[in-house]
mmCIF file of C-alpha atoms in Angstrom:
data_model
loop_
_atom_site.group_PDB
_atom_site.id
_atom_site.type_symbol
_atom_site.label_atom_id
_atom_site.label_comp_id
_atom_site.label_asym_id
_atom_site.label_seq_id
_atom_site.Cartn_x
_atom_site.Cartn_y
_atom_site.Cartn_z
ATOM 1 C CA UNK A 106 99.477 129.981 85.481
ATOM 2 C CA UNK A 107 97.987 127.257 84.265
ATOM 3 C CA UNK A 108 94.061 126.713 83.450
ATOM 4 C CA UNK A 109 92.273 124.291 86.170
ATOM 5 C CA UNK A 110 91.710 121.312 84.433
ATOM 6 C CA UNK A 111 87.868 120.936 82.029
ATOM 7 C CA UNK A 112 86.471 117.766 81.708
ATOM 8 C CA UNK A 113 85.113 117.362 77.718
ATOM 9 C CA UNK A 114 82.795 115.410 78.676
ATOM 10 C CA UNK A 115 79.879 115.671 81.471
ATOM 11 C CA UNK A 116 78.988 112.525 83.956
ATOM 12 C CA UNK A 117 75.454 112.600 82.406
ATOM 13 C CA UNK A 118 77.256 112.159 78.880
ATOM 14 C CA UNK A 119 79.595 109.702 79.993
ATOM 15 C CA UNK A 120 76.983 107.356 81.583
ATOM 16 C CA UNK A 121 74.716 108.131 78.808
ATOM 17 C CA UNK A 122 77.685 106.433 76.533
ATOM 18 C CA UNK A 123 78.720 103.657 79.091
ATOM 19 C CA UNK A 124 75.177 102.588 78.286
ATOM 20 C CA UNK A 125 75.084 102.688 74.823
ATOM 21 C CA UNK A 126 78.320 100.916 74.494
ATOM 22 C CA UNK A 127 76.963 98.439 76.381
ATOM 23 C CA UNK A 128 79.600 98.999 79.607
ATOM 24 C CA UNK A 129 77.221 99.193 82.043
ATOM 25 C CA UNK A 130 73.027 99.184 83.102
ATOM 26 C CA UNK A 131 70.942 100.366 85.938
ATOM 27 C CA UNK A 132 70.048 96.009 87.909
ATOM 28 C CA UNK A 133 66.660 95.076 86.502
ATOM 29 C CA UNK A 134 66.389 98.120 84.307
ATOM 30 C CA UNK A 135 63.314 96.834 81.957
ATOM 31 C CA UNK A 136 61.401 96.051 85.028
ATOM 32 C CA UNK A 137 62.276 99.708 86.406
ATOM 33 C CA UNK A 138 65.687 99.811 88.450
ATOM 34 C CA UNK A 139 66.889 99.670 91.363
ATOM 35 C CA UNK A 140 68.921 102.775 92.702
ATOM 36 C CA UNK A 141 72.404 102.395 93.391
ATOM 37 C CA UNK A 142 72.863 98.840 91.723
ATOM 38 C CA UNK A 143 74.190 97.934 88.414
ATOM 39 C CA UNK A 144 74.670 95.091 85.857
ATOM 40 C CA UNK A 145 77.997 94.870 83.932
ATOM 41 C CA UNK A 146 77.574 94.065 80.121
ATOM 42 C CA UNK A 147 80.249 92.209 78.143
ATOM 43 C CA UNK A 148 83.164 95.368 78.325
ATOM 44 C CA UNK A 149 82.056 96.687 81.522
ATOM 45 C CA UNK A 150 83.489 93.338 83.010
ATOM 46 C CA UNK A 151 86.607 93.139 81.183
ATOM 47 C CA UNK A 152 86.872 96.953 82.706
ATOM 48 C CA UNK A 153 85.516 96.247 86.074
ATOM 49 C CA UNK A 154 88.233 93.740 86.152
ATOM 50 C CA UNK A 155 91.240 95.131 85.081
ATOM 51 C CA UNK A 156 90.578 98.182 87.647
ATOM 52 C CA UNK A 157 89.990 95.976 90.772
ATOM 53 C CA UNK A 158 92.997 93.598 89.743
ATOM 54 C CA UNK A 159 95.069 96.780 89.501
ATOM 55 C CA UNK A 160 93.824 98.287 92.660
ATOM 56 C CA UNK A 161 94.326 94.571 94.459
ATOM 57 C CA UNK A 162 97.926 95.113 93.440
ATOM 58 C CA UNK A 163 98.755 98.554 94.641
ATOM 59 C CA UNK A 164 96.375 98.506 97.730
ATOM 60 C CA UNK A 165 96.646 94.566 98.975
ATOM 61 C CA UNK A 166 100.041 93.391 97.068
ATOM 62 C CA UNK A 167 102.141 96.689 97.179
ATOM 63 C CA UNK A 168 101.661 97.322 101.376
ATOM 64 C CA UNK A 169 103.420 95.219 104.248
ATOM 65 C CA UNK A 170 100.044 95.749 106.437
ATOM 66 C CA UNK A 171 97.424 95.262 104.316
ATOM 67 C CA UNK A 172 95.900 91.542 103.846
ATOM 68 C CA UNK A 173 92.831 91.080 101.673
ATOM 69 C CA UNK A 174 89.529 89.791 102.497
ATOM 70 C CA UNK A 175 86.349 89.198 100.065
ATOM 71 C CA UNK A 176 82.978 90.142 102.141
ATOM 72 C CA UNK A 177 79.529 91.613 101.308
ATOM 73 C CA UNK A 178 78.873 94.867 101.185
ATOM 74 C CA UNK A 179 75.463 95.435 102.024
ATOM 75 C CA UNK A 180 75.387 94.071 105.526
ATOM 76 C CA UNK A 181 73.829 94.919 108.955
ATOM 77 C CA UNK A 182 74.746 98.069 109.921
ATOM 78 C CA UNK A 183 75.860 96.500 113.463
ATOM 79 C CA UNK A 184 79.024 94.772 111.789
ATOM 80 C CA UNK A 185 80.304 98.348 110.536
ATOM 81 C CA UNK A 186 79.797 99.592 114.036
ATOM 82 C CA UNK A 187 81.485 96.709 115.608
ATOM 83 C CA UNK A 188 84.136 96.835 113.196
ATOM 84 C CA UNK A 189 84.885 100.258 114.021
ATOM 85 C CA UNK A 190 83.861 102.105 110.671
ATOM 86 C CA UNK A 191 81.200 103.971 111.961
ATOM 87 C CA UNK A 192 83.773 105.723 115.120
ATOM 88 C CA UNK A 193 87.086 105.613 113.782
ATOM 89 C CA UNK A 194 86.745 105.817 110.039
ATOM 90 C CA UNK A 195 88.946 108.435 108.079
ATOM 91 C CA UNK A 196 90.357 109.303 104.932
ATOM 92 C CA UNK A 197 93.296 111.483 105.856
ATOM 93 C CA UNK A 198 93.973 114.593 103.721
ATOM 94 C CA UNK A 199 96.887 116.065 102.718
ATOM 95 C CA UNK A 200 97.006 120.058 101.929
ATOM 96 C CA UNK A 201 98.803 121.456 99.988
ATOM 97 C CA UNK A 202 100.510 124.741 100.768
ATOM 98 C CA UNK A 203 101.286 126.145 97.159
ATOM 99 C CA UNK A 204 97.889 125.494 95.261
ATOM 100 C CA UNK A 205 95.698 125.729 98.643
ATOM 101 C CA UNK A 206 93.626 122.415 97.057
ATOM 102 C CA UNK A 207 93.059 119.307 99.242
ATOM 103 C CA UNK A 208 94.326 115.813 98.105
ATOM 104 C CA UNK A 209 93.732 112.255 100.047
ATOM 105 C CA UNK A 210 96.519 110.954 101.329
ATOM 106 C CA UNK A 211 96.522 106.954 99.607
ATOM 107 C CA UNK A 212 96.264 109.318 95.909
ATOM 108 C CA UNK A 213 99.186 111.377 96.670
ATOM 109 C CA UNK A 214 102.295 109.610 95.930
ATOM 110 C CA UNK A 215 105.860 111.079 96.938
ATOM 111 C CA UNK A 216 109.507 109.593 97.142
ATOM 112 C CA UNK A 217 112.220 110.924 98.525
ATOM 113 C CA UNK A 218 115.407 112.481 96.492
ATOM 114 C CA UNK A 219 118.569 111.639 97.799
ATOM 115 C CA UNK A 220 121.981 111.431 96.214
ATOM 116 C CA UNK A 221 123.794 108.148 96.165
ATOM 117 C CA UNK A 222 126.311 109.377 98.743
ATOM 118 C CA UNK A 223 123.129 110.021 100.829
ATOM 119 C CA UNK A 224 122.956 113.782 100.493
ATOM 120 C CA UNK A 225 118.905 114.748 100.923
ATOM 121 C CA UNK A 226 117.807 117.068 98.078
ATOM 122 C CA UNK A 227 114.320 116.811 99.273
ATOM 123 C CA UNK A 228 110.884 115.209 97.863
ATOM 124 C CA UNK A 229 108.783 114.939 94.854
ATOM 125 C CA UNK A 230 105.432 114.099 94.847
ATOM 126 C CA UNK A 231 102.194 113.862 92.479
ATOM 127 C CA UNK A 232 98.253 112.260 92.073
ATOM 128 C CA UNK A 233 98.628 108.833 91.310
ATOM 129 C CA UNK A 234 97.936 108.251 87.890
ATOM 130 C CA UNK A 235 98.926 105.073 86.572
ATOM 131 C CA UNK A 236 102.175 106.548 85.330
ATOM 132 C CA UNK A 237 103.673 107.696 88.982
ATOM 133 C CA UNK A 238 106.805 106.066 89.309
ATOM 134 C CA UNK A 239 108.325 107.726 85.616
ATOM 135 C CA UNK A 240 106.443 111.145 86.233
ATOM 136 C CA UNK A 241 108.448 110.868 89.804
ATOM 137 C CA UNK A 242 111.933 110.162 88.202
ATOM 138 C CA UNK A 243 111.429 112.608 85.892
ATOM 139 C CA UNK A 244 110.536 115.382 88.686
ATOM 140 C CA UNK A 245 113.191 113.789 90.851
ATOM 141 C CA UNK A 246 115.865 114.799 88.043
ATOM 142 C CA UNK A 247 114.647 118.180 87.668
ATOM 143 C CA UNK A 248 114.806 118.318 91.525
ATOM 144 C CA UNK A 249 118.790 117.548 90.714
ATOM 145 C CA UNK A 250 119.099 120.221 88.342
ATOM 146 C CA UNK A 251 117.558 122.812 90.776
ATOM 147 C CA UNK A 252 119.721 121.842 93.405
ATOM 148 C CA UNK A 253 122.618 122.151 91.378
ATOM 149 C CA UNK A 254 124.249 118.784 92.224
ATOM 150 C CA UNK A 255 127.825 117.988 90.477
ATOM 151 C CA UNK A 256 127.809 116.843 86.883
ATOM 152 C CA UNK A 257 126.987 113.376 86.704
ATOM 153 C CA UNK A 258 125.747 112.914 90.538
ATOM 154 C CA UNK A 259 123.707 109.629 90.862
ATOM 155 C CA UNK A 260 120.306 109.090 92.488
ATOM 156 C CA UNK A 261 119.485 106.605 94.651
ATOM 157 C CA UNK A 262 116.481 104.397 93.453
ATOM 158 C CA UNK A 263 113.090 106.515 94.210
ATOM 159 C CA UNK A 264 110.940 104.492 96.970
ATOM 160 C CA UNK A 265 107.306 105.734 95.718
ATOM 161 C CA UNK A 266 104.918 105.661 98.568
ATOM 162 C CA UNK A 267 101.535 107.115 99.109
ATOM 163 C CA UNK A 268 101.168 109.894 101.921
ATOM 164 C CA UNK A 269 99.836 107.834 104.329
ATOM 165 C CA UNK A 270 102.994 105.614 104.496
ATOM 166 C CA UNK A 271 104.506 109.149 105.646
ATOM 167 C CA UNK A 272 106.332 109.312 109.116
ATOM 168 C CA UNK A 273 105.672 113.226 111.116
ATOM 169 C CA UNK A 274 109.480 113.679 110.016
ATOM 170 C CA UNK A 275 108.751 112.908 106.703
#
């Protein structure tokens, strides 16, 4: 069995560093703070930018029913209830059955494994991690191996999707 996973490093040390390094401040620090707002310094943008760029991709870019919209944040709480956010809002979950831990559904990525003669083997899946689609392959051949497909059988392409792209059936 393998040991949960240890972070080496605590979020107290962490934003104790971001600090130092310069990635990051509490807005208006010198003149005291103010909670839950922060100021970027010169790598904390070049950071802060590559992450939302990346996430622009894979949430806006990489779905058919997503657009993309720019708005404020802090707002009056009546557009969130108009909107719907404050009723309907969810983050669907996904469970998983062999290590009983909880995992939401737009993190978990899966793909199905099918044979190019369209033979099912069944699914892979994983966390999204930057890394997904060769992590996926590389599952999706052991998956081959365990089935004990013919010599040389060939896989269809993998379609990675997250779990909430996921029909009942699926």
């Amino acid at each position: 069995k393998k040991e949960d996973f240890k972070y080496k490093i605590s979020l107290e040390e962490l934003v104790s560093l971001c600090k130092r390094r310069g990635f990051v401040f509490q807005s208006g620090e010198i003149y005291g703070g103010f909670n839950g707002f922060f100021d970027y310094g010169p790598l904390g943008v070049e950071l802060k930018n590559n992450l939302k760029k990346m996430w622009w991709r894979r949430m806006v870019h990489g779905k058919d029913n997503v657009v993309g919209v720019d708005a404020a944040i802090i707002t009056n709480p009546r557009v969130h209830q108009a909107s719907g956010h404050v009723d309907n809002f969810s983050d669907p979950m996904v469970d998983c059955t062999k290590s009983k831990k909880r995992f939401r559904a737009d993190q978990l990525m899966w793909a199905k494994v099918e044979l190019e003669d369209g033979t099912l083997l069944g699914a892979v899946s994983m966390l999204d991690d930057g890394n997904t689609e060769q992590q996926l392959m590389e599952a999706a051949k052991k998956l081959l191996k365990d089935k004990g497909a013919a010599e040389g059988a060939a896989l269809k392409p993998l379609v990675v999707k997250d779990m909430t792209e996921a029909t009942p059936e699926e």
